[in-house]
Amino acid sequence: MADVEIDCLTVQFGSFTAVKDVSLQIRQGEFFSFLGPSGCGKTTILRTISGFQDPTNGAVRIGGQDMSGIGPNQRPTALIFQNLALFPLMTVFENIGYGLRVRGVPKANRDRKVDELLHLTALSDQGHKKIEELSGGQKQRVAIARALAVEPKVLLLDEPLSALDLKLRQYMRNELRAIQRRVGVTFIYITHDQGEALTMSDRIAVMNRGKIEQVGNGRDVYEYPQTSFVASFVGENNGFSGTITKISGDQAEIETSVGRLVGLNKKSLVVGAKAILFIRPEAMQCGAQGENNLSGIAADAAYEGMTTHLTMKVHDGSSIIATLTGAPALEFPPQGSSVSFAFATRDALILPV
Amino acid sequence: MLSSAGHPFIFILPFIAIVIFWVMAKFEPKPVGVTQKSFFERNGVPVAIYLIVAVTFWSLFMIVLPQLFMVEMSFRPKLPQIEIGGPKDLYTFENYHYFIYGSTTISDAINWVHIKAFFLTIFASLLIAIFNLALCYPLAFYMAQVAPAARVRFFLLLLIAPYWVNEILRAFALRIMLSSNGLINKILIGSGVVDQPVDFIGNDIALYAGLGYAYMLLMIFSLYNTIETLDHAQIEAARDLGAPWWHIHTFIVIPFIKPGVASGCTLVFMLSAGSLAAPLVLSGPRSLWFTPIVYDRFNQAFNWPQGAAYALILLIACVTFVLFVLRLGRLSLGEIAK
Amino acid sequence: MNSKTVTNVMLAFYMAIFFGFLFGPLIVMGVSAFNTSTYPQVYPIEGFTLLWFEKLLNDRDMVYGLKNSLWIGMWVVVLSVPLGLAGAMMMSQIYSKARSFYYVIVVSPVLTPGVIIGISTVVFWGDLTTTTNSRFLYHGLFMTVLGQSSFISAYCMLMFMSRLNKFDRAQEEAGLDLGASQTQVFFHILLPFLRPAIFSSAVLAFLSSFENYNTTTFAILADKTLTTVLAGRVRQGTTPAISALAVLIIAVTVVGAIIYEIVKRREDRERQARLDAAHAAELRELESIEKATHHA
Ligand SMILES: Nc1ncnc2c1ncn2[C@@H]1O[C@H](COP(=O)(O)OP(=O)(O)OP(=O)(O)O)[C@@H](O)[C@H]1O
Ligand SMILES: [Mg+2]
């Protein structure tokens, strides 16, 4: 059952279109992420769902009910702001209880609920504190507890972890996911960090310039990108653009500046079409000969223990990256000497420009 | 001539203006696709009502209408109570006529006393503003750019402290100092500089000193606030390039703090020109200042229309000055009133 | 002497003159309040006395004027703070082409000479109350409150504007999102945020009202406030009793300033303590994450 339905949504600011004709169905209890570069319209979609922004066109339905004309304070959503927007003059306890207070919930019930949430978010002994006294992670939890207190059908999170430092961010990912499983509320999560999106989400919508490029689970998006934007935005990728010269079965040959390469033609491109061939660095082999071969000058090797990232410069000046695991990584030729990379046709994807 | 029974019209004037604005707002071309919430939705009904009532009351009943009524009154003749609104109550220029000729009807002699007082007030206020600027600039610069933070705090305290004392008492304090048997004269006589007490009050020195003294703080703060926003690195850079100190001040600091200078000068000018306390306390029998003359129209001549006309003349002079300063410095009003 | 010492000497000389000009008269006045001489003077000291203070307290007019001043000050605060707040809130919402016009209107009282505000207030209410037959409103205290508030509200508005500039709109949206109405957001979130500005504009409003003379002397009609009584006394002649009043006012303000400083310091300390607590919590958090990842 669809919990949140977005139907042909368009949002314009003056002559600028921030969100273009977006349609989506988000399921009950799902952890759904919007992933996209800065300025692509993620926040705008979220604000439209929560009621702070009126759509120029299209509709948002929550639990089957059309939300147009319903103010943010009447919707069954709760928003966690990019900067959290906790109330600095209230204590943790008052912050969490605020939504219940304005709903007129009697004090005893309210206190019980707040205590429950403090427990859920591991803040049990922090209730009396002022917001200023908390650590970054604690503030994060207060924001979540405050939003959950009003028992929303949908929790909307706008890059809530972006202000934290790396370690804490990774830790909070797990914690967020755990909380979501426990409460079972639909989470709609915004991020421009693909690691975050891939690790936490049930499904991801990749956005670019106000449009949705692809919706799918992490694996779909990573392994079967449907557009060249998704292929290059999600994960590292080597891209070679050129023109299709030959089609044979589900494969196609593409003429690029580094020579003719062959890859899978899942998008049924025809001869003469402009296209890009993508190959993941980890699908690349160093030194060996294979179905597709590239040669150039060894530029750089970044050793990271488990893996090593090799960079090769080709004659047109661009760089190609290969990520190698284990022993072969150690045999990378010295800087400036010539090397060759190879990859298999079934690992390469040809997508329209 | 027009009958001055035109009150209701004046009263309605601002409301007409509001309606015009409202209509204009209604027909303002809105950017495509942007839906704006109404004023009531945005603030909630109770707060919206509070805002409208408060702002209307303030701007109409406390600012605009009183000024309009004053303007209107300045064009009315002085009449005994019973004749007001009667056949003799016609709009007239006689109050302005009086300012120039010293009589409501005859144009033989020029009213030199009032005209001189007016121009002297304007001119002296201008000089006081400039003098204050010169006096306060070094300290403001020192506090904003040179002194360590703790000392600045201390200085600010020192500067504000005297201004908790009311204007009249400050003028009174100067009067004690400068009177013929005051401290200054005692020092001057004691040290043999003069053998007769100097009449500071009679020759208006006390008055000008008092006016300068009264509004120094505003100048200091106007300057300090803007100089503080000047990046110290700019001055350092100029110094590194070998610019002499006067060059740094004239070509780097002064152009940058133009709004502060403008606002300081405007405030000091306005307050001096409109000051009543200092002239009352510090002027001698022959001193000329315009505000006490306005005051006397009301409290001694009991001629309100004339007083209103005089007040309006003062107001026009002040507004002209502000506009002039704004034009001169290419500034907006918002930069001055801070 | 090198140029640095020259500069320093010049600076010291300038400072001495500046602060001499600023404080000299006040010190002279202060000392004269305790001198037995009937003319307020510091030299020669004829003897120490508190007689002038006694005179002051027995001065009926002064005490009466003081009561009026306090009463007026209170009402000015009650009127100006809400008006200033409304003015500031309106500023950000008014239809954009009207905004500069509106700004000129509400800021103009700051730049209008006080006498003119006093005169226009009296003229307006005189006319209005005559034509509407509500002569009871033609009352000195009432008009003084209105006249003073017309520009004091503008002071308050400027203070509120600078505070509102710092307001994070997300706070308001967070309130709405949690189900609060606009009115609740106003009372629960915006007003508490504005509390420091409310407090300081109230203090400013009271002090401006208390020491105002130019507007008051017209608007008060035949009634009296402390400043108008004072002006009358000063014009009649100089007596050390006036110096004594100044000393009292200075004493009260000094006490007020000290209390303010103490309160402020305590707040700073508390705030610092909270930030320290946050820092400690931050460290503990990192430590526990470290431990958790080790176990895993
Ligand atoms: N109120 C507004 N008026 C005009 N333009 C706006 C408004 N809000 C957003 N925009 C524009 O719409 C575009 C999308 O903004 P949005 O905030 O949705 O991006 P985002 O994907 O959330 O980016 P980020 O990752 O930086 O938060 C941006 O180019 C922004 O400048
Ligand atoms: Mg955003």
mmCIF file of N, CA, C and O in Angstrom, chain B residues 194-271:
data_model
loop_
_atom_site.group_PDB
_atom_site.id
_atom_site.type_symbol
_atom_site.label_atom_id
_atom_site.label_comp_id
_atom_site.label_asym_id
_atom_site.label_seq_id
_atom_site.Cartn_x
_atom_site.Cartn_y
_atom_site.Cartn_z
ATOM 1 N N VAL B 194 43.185 86.085 32.967
ATOM 2 C CA VAL B 194 42.298 87.250 32.828
ATOM 3 C C VAL B 194 42.116 87.866 34.214
ATOM 4 O O VAL B 194 42.368 87.216 35.223
ATOM 5 N N ASP B 195 41.673 89.113 34.262
ATOM 6 C CA ASP B 195 41.404 89.667 35.583
ATOM 7 C C ASP B 195 39.923 89.944 35.798
ATOM 8 O O ASP B 195 39.468 90.134 36.901
ATOM 9 N N GLN B 196 39.162 89.900 34.719
ATOM 10 C CA GLN B 196 37.704 89.997 34.824
ATOM 11 C C GLN B 196 37.121 88.644 34.430
ATOM 12 O O GLN B 196 37.615 88.013 33.504
ATOM 13 N N PRO B 197 36.087 88.157 35.124
ATOM 14 C CA PRO B 197 35.488 86.879 34.700
ATOM 15 C C PRO B 197 34.984 86.957 33.256
ATOM 16 O O PRO B 197 34.453 87.983 32.839
ATOM 17 N N VAL B 198 35.199 85.892 32.504
ATOM 18 C CA VAL B 198 34.713 85.848 31.125
ATOM 19 C C VAL B 198 33.239 85.495 31.140
ATOM 20 O O VAL B 198 32.820 84.581 31.852
ATOM 21 N N ASP B 199 32.458 86.201 30.366
ATOM 22 C CA ASP B 199 31.011 85.934 30.351
ATOM 23 C C ASP B 199 30.692 84.860 29.308
ATOM 24 O O ASP B 199 30.223 85.148 28.224
ATOM 25 N N PHE B 200 30.976 83.614 29.679
ATOM 26 C CA PHE B 200 30.763 82.512 28.727
ATOM 27 C C PHE B 200 29.306 82.412 28.302
ATOM 28 O O PHE B 200 28.999 82.061 27.180
ATOM 29 N N ILE B 201 28.430 82.705 29.265
ATOM 30 C CA ILE B 201 27.008 82.528 28.973
ATOM 31 C C ILE B 201 26.506 83.638 28.066
ATOM 32 O O ILE B 201 25.824 83.404 27.075
ATOM 33 N N GLY B 202 26.914 84.880 28.387
ATOM 34 C CA GLY B 202 26.471 86.014 27.594
ATOM 35 C C GLY B 202 26.948 85.940 26.146
ATOM 36 O O GLY B 202 26.203 86.285 25.235
ATOM 37 N N ASN B 203 28.169 85.446 25.930
ATOM 38 C CA ASN B 203 28.642 85.416 24.540
ATOM 39 C C ASN B 203 28.409 84.070 23.858
ATOM 40 O O ASN B 203 29.063 83.736 22.875
ATOM 41 N N ASP B 204 27.504 83.305 24.397
ATOM 42 C CA ASP B 204 27.019 82.082 23.749
ATOM 43 C C ASP B 204 28.003 80.912 23.717
ATOM 44 O O ASP B 204 27.681 79.862 23.177
ATOM 45 N N ILE B 205 29.185 81.094 24.279
ATOM 46 C CA ILE B 205 30.122 79.971 24.282
ATOM 47 C C ILE B 205 29.519 78.806 25.052
ATOM 48 O O ILE B 205 29.582 77.651 24.631
ATOM 49 N N ALA B 206 28.891 79.139 26.177
ATOM 50 C CA ALA B 206 28.284 78.089 27.000
ATOM 51 C C ALA B 206 27.227 77.333 26.210
ATOM 52 O O ALA B 206 27.151 76.102 26.268
ATOM 53 N N LEU B 207 26.430 78.072 25.456
ATOM 54 C CA LEU B 207 25.359 77.433 24.694
ATOM 55 C C LEU B 207 25.924 76.440 23.686
ATOM 56 O O LEU B 207 25.488 75.286 23.604
ATOM 57 N N TYR B 208 26.924 76.876 22.931
ATOM 58 C CA TYR B 208 27.461 75.986 21.910
ATOM 59 C C TYR B 208 28.185 74.801 22.536
ATOM 60 O O TYR B 208 28.068 73.661 22.069
ATOM 61 N N ALA B 209 28.917 75.075 23.617
ATOM 62 C CA ALA B 209 29.588 73.974 24.312
ATOM 63 C C ALA B 209 28.540 72.986 24.820
ATOM 64 O O ALA B 209 28.697 71.771 24.716
ATOM 65 N N GLY B 210 27.452 73.521 25.348
ATOM 66 C CA GLY B 210 26.398 72.665 25.906
ATOM 67 C C GLY B 210 25.761 71.799 24.833
ATOM 68 O O GLY B 210 25.512 70.611 25.047
ATOM 69 N N LEU B 211 25.516 72.390 23.689
ATOM 70 C CA LEU B 211 24.905 71.606 22.608
ATOM 71 C C LEU B 211 25.859 70.530 22.113
ATOM 72 O O LEU B 211 25.473 69.390 21.872
ATOM 73 N N GLY B 212 27.125 70.919 21.986
ATOM 74 C CA GLY B 212 28.121 69.929 21.559
ATOM 75 C C GLY B 212 28.198 68.793 22.568
ATOM 76 O O GLY B 212 28.201 67.615 22.206
ATOM 77 N N TYR B 213 28.227 69.192 23.827
ATOM 78 C CA TYR B 213 28.329 68.230 24.917
ATOM 79 C C TYR B 213 27.134 67.275 24.909
ATOM 80 O O TYR B 213 27.278 66.074 25.092
ATOM 81 N N ALA B 214 25.957 67.838 24.663
ATOM 82 C CA ALA B 214 24.731 67.060 24.823
ATOM 83 C C ALA B 214 24.646 65.881 23.858
ATOM 84 O O ALA B 214 24.097 64.842 24.195
ATOM 85 N N TYR B 215 25.189 66.031 22.654
ATOM 86 C CA TYR B 215 24.920 64.991 21.650
ATOM 87 C C TYR B 215 26.175 64.275 21.151
ATOM 88 O O TYR B 215 26.152 63.592 20.135
ATOM 89 N N MET B 216 27.271 64.465 21.908
ATOM 90 C CA MET B 216 28.533 63.831 21.541
ATOM 91 C C MET B 216 28.401 62.315 21.425
ATOM 92 O O MET B 216 28.951 61.690 20.531
ATOM 93 N N LEU B 217 27.659 61.753 22.353
ATOM 94 C CA LEU B 217 27.558 60.292 22.414
ATOM 95 C C LEU B 217 27.047 59.709 21.094
ATOM 96 O O LEU B 217 27.543 58.697 20.607
ATOM 97 N N LEU B 218 26.038 60.372 20.524
ATOM 98 C CA LEU B 218 25.456 59.847 19.287
ATOM 99 C C LEU B 218 26.480 59.856 18.170
ATOM 100 O O LEU B 218 26.542 58.934 17.355
ATOM 101 N N MET B 219 27.293 60.899 18.152
ATOM 102 C CA MET B 219 28.330 60.963 17.124
ATOM 103 C C MET B 219 29.327 59.831 17.322
ATOM 104 O O MET B 219 29.653 59.095 16.387
ATOM 105 N N ILE B 220 29.785 59.682 18.564
ATOM 106 C CA ILE B 220 30.762 58.620 18.860
ATOM 107 C C ILE B 220 30.212 57.275 18.398
ATOM 108 O O ILE B 220 30.890 56.506 17.722
ATOM 109 N N PHE B 221 28.978 56.988 18.741
ATOM 110 C CA PHE B 221 28.448 55.665 18.426
ATOM 111 C C PHE B 221 28.230 55.469 16.936
ATOM 112 O O PHE B 221 28.500 54.399 16.403
ATOM 113 N N SER B 222 27.747 56.510 16.271
ATOM 114 C CA SER B 222 27.577 56.393 14.824
ATOM 115 C C SER B 222 28.914 56.071 14.168
ATOM 116 O O SER B 222 29.009 55.199 13.316
ATOM 117 N N LEU B 223 29.941 56.785 14.588
ATOM 118 C CA LEU B 223 31.255 56.572 13.976
ATOM 119 C C LEU B 223 31.806 55.208 14.368
ATOM 120 O O LEU B 223 32.236 54.423 13.523
ATOM 121 N N TYR B 224 31.757 54.939 15.667
ATOM 122 C CA TYR B 224 32.336 53.692 16.172
ATOM 123 C C TYR B 224 31.729 52.478 15.465
ATOM 124 O O TYR B 224 32.443 51.584 15.018
ATOM 125 N N ASN B 225 30.398 52.477 15.340
ATOM 126 C CA ASN B 225 29.744 51.319 14.735
ATOM 127 C C ASN B 225 30.175 51.061 13.304
ATOM 128 O O ASN B 225 30.309 49.918 12.893
ATOM 129 N N THR B 226 30.409 52.133 12.558
ATOM 130 C CA THR B 226 30.837 51.884 11.180
ATOM 131 C C THR B 226 32.330 51.588 11.096
ATOM 132 O O THR B 226 32.740 50.730 10.321
ATOM 133 N N ILE B 227 33.128 52.304 11.882
ATOM 134 C CA ILE B 227 34.577 52.056 11.789
ATOM 135 C C ILE B 227 34.863 50.618 12.195
ATOM 136 O O ILE B 227 35.749 49.971 11.658
ATOM 137 N N GLU B 228 34.063 50.116 13.128
ATOM 138 C CA GLU B 228 34.291 48.765 13.601
ATOM 139 C C GLU B 228 34.146 47.738 12.477
ATOM 140 O O GLU B 228 34.811 46.706 12.477
ATOM 141 N N THR B 229 33.266 48.027 11.522
ATOM 142 C CA THR B 229 33.061 47.059 10.443
ATOM 143 C C THR B 229 34.151 47.125 9.374
ATOM 144 O O THR B 229 34.191 46.299 8.481
ATOM 145 N N LEU B 230 35.010 48.137 9.493
ATOM 146 C CA LEU B 230 36.120 48.237 8.527
ATOM 147 C C LEU B 230 37.153 47.170 8.868
ATOM 148 O O LEU B 230 37.591 47.067 10.007
ATOM 149 N N ASP B 231 37.529 46.410 7.879
ATOM 150 C CA ASP B 231 38.494 45.339 8.100
ATOM 151 C C ASP B 231 39.868 45.931 8.405
ATOM 152 O O ASP B 231 40.393 46.727 7.638
ATOM 153 N N HIS B 232 40.409 45.518 9.545
ATOM 154 C CA HIS B 232 41.688 46.088 9.954
ATOM 155 C C HIS B 232 42.779 45.787 8.928
ATOM 156 O O HIS B 232 43.718 46.564 8.768
ATOM 157 N N ALA B 233 42.634 44.663 8.235
ATOM 158 C CA ALA B 233 43.651 44.264 7.252
ATOM 159 C C ALA B 233 43.833 45.340 6.180
ATOM 160 O O ALA B 233 44.936 45.554 5.679
ATOM 161 N N GLN B 234 42.750 46.031 5.838
ATOM 162 C CA GLN B 234 42.839 47.075 4.815
ATOM 163 C C GLN B 234 43.801 48.174 5.229
ATOM 164 O O GLN B 234 44.598 48.664 4.432
ATOM 165 N N ILE B 235 43.686 48.540 6.512
ATOM 166 C CA ILE B 235 44.556 49.603 7.012
ATOM 167 C C ILE B 235 45.996 49.113 7.040
ATOM 168 O O ILE B 235 46.920 49.809 6.625
ATOM 169 N N GLU B 236 46.151 47.874 7.518
ATOM 170 C CA GLU B 236 47.490 47.277 7.564
ATOM 171 C C GLU B 236 48.109 47.277 6.173
ATOM 172 O O GLU B 236 49.264 47.640 5.990
ATOM 173 N N ALA B 237 47.296 46.861 5.196
ATOM 174 C CA ALA B 237 47.796 46.765 3.829
ATOM 175 C C ALA B 237 48.278 48.126 3.348
ATOM 176 O O ALA B 237 49.366 48.253 2.787
ATOM 177 N N ALA B 238 47.456 49.154 3.615
ATOM 178 C CA ALA B 238 47.824 50.497 3.172
ATOM 179 C C ALA B 238 49.121 50.921 3.857
ATOM 180 O O ALA B 238 49.997 51.522 3.241
ATOM 181 N N ARG B 239 49.233 50.582 5.149
ATOM 182 C CA ARG B 239 50.422 50.971 5.893
ATOM 183 C C ARG B 239 51.650 50.258 5.326
ATOM 184 O O ARG B 239 52.707 50.846 5.170
ATOM 185 N N ASP B 240 51.465 48.993 4.985
ATOM 186 C CA ASP B 240 52.570 48.247 4.392
ATOM 187 C C ASP B 240 53.032 48.876 3.089
ATOM 188 O O ASP B 240 54.203 48.833 2.746
ATOM 189 N N LEU B 241 52.081 49.431 2.368
ATOM 190 C CA LEU B 241 52.430 50.060 1.094
ATOM 191 C C LEU B 241 53.049 51.434 1.311
ATOM 192 O O LEU B 241 53.342 52.148 0.359
ATOM 193 N N GLY B 242 53.182 51.821 2.584
ATOM 194 C CA GLY B 242 53.863 53.070 2.882
ATOM 195 C C GLY B 242 52.983 54.300 2.880
ATOM 196 O O GLY B 242 53.481 55.415 2.799
ATOM 197 N N ALA B 243 51.669 54.105 2.977
ATOM 198 C CA ALA B 243 50.785 55.258 2.982
ATOM 199 C C ALA B 243 50.938 56.003 4.309
ATOM 200 O O ALA B 243 50.956 55.381 5.362
ATOM 201 N N PRO B 244 51.081 57.330 4.272
ATOM 202 C CA PRO B 244 51.144 58.092 5.523
ATOM 203 C C PRO B 244 49.793 58.081 6.221
ATOM 204 O O PRO B 244 48.773 57.810 5.594
ATOM 205 N N TRP B 245 49.781 58.387 7.537
ATOM 206 C CA TRP B 245 48.551 58.211 8.314
ATOM 207 C C TRP B 245 47.391 59.043 7.788
ATOM 208 O O TRP B 245 46.260 58.591 7.727
ATOM 209 N N TRP B 246 47.695 60.288 7.356
ATOM 210 C CA TRP B 246 46.581 61.130 6.897
ATOM 211 C C TRP B 246 45.975 60.571 5.613
ATOM 212 O O TRP B 246 44.795 60.675 5.352
ATOM 213 N N HIS B 247 46.841 59.939 4.831
ATOM 214 C CA HIS B 247 46.375 59.366 3.579
ATOM 215 C C HIS B 247 45.423 58.208 3.864
ATOM 216 O O HIS B 247 44.362 58.069 3.247
ATOM 217 N N ILE B 248 45.818 57.379 4.846
ATOM 218 C CA ILE B 248 44.970 56.247 5.228
ATOM 219 C C ILE B 248 43.594 56.738 5.658
ATOM 220 O O ILE B 248 42.572 56.212 5.243
ATOM 221 N N HIS B 249 43.587 57.797 6.479
ATOM 222 C CA HIS B 249 42.302 58.280 6.978
ATOM 223 C C HIS B 249 41.446 58.892 5.881
ATOM 224 O O HIS B 249 40.264 58.613 5.781
ATOM 225 N N THR B 250 42.063 59.735 5.048
ATOM 226 C CA THR B 250 41.231 60.412 4.036
ATOM 227 C C THR B 250 40.779 59.474 2.926
ATOM 228 O O THR B 250 39.695 59.628 2.403
ATOM 229 N N PHE B 251 41.626 58.517 2.560
ATOM 230 C CA PHE B 251 41.258 57.743 1.372
ATOM 231 C C PHE B 251 40.756 56.343 1.672
ATOM 232 O O PHE B 251 40.204 55.690 0.805
ATOM 233 N N ILE B 252 40.966 55.875 2.885
ATOM 234 C CA ILE B 252 40.468 54.536 3.191
ATOM 235 C C ILE B 252 39.358 54.570 4.223
ATOM 236 O O ILE B 252 38.253 54.098 3.981
ATOM 237 N N VAL B 253 39.658 55.192 5.362
ATOM 238 C CA VAL B 253 38.671 55.138 6.449
ATOM 239 C C VAL B 253 37.457 56.003 6.146
ATOM 240 O O VAL B 253 36.323 55.539 6.175
ATOM 241 N N ILE B 254 37.708 57.272 5.821
ATOM 242 C CA ILE B 254 36.570 58.198 5.664
ATOM 243 C C ILE B 254 35.580 57.740 4.585
ATOM 244 O O ILE B 254 34.379 57.706 4.821
ATOM 245 N N PRO B 255 36.055 57.364 3.387
ATOM 246 C CA PRO B 255 35.066 56.924 2.386
ATOM 247 C C PRO B 255 34.263 55.727 2.871
ATOM 248 O O PRO B 255 33.067 55.623 2.626
ATOM 249 N N PHE B 256 34.935 54.858 3.618
ATOM 250 C CA PHE B 256 34.248 53.661 4.094
ATOM 251 C C PHE B 256 33.175 53.993 5.114
ATOM 252 O O PHE B 256 32.113 53.370 5.128
ATOM 253 N N ILE B 257 33.448 54.964 5.989
ATOM 254 C CA ILE B 257 32.497 55.214 7.085
ATOM 255 C C ILE B 257 31.512 56.327 6.746
ATOM 256 O O ILE B 257 30.865 56.883 7.624
ATOM 257 N N LYS B 258 31.377 56.640 5.477
ATOM 258 C CA LYS B 258 30.460 57.703 5.056
ATOM 259 C C LYS B 258 29.073 57.595 5.707
ATOM 260 O O LYS B 258 28.564 58.590 6.226
ATOM 261 N N PRO B 259 28.464 56.403 5.714
ATOM 262 C CA PRO B 259 27.145 56.329 6.352
ATOM 263 C C PRO B 259 27.191 56.714 7.823
ATOM 264 O O PRO B 259 26.283 57.392 8.320
ATOM 265 N N GLY B 260 28.251 56.308 8.511
ATOM 266 C CA GLY B 260 28.370 56.643 9.928
ATOM 267 C C GLY B 260 28.523 58.138 10.121
ATOM 268 O O GLY B 260 27.898 58.738 11.001
ATOM 269 N N VAL B 261 29.351 58.764 9.289
ATOM 270 C CA VAL B 261 29.536 60.205 9.371
ATOM 271 C C VAL B 261 28.202 60.896 9.101
ATOM 272 O O VAL B 261 27.777 61.791 9.831
ATOM 273 N N ALA B 262 27.534 60.436 8.057
ATOM 274 C CA ALA B 262 26.254 61.056 7.697
ATOM 275 C C ALA B 262 25.266 60.923 8.843
ATOM 276 O O ALA B 262 24.592 61.881 9.213
ATOM 277 N N SER B 263 25.183 59.720 9.419
ATOM 278 C CA SER B 263 24.165 59.547 10.449
ATOM 279 C C SER B 263 24.544 60.323 11.700
ATOM 280 O O SER B 263 23.696 60.957 12.329
ATOM 281 N N GLY B 264 25.830 60.343 12.054
ATOM 282 C CA GLY B 264 26.254 61.123 13.216
ATOM 283 C C GLY B 264 25.944 62.597 13.027
ATOM 284 O O GLY B 264 25.353 63.242 13.893
ATOM 285 N N CYS B 265 26.320 63.132 11.857
ATOM 286 C CA CYS B 265 26.096 64.555 11.618
ATOM 287 C C CYS B 265 24.601 64.881 11.591
ATOM 288 O O CYS B 265 24.166 65.891 12.144
ATOM 289 N N THR B 266 23.828 64.032 10.936
ATOM 290 C CA THR B 266 22.388 64.301 10.881
ATOM 291 C C THR B 266 21.802 64.339 12.284
ATOM 292 O O THR B 266 21.049 65.242 12.634
ATOM 293 N N LEU B 267 22.151 63.328 13.083
ATOM 294 C CA LEU B 267 21.567 63.267 14.419
ATOM 295 C C LEU B 267 21.967 64.486 15.244
ATOM 296 O O LEU B 267 21.117 65.122 15.878
ATOM 297 N N VAL B 268 23.256 64.814 15.215
ATOM 298 C CA VAL B 268 23.706 65.952 16.020
ATOM 299 C C VAL B 268 23.049 67.239 15.521
ATOM 300 O O VAL B 268 22.575 68.051 16.306
ATOM 301 N N PHE B 269 22.986 67.375 14.209
ATOM 302 C CA PHE B 269 22.366 68.581 13.656
ATOM 303 C C PHE B 269 20.910 68.699 14.090
ATOM 304 O O PHE B 269 20.473 69.722 14.609
ATOM 305 N N MET B 270 20.178 67.626 13.881
ATOM 306 C CA MET B 270 18.747 67.633 14.207
ATOM 307 C C MET B 270 18.518 67.945 15.672
ATOM 308 O O MET B 270 17.670 68.749 16.017
ATOM 309 N N LEU B 271 19.281 67.234 16.508
ATOM 310 C CA LEU B 271 19.039 67.388 17.935
ATOM 311 C C LEU B 271 19.457 68.780 18.401
ATOM 312 O O LEU B 271 18.787 69.380 19.239
#
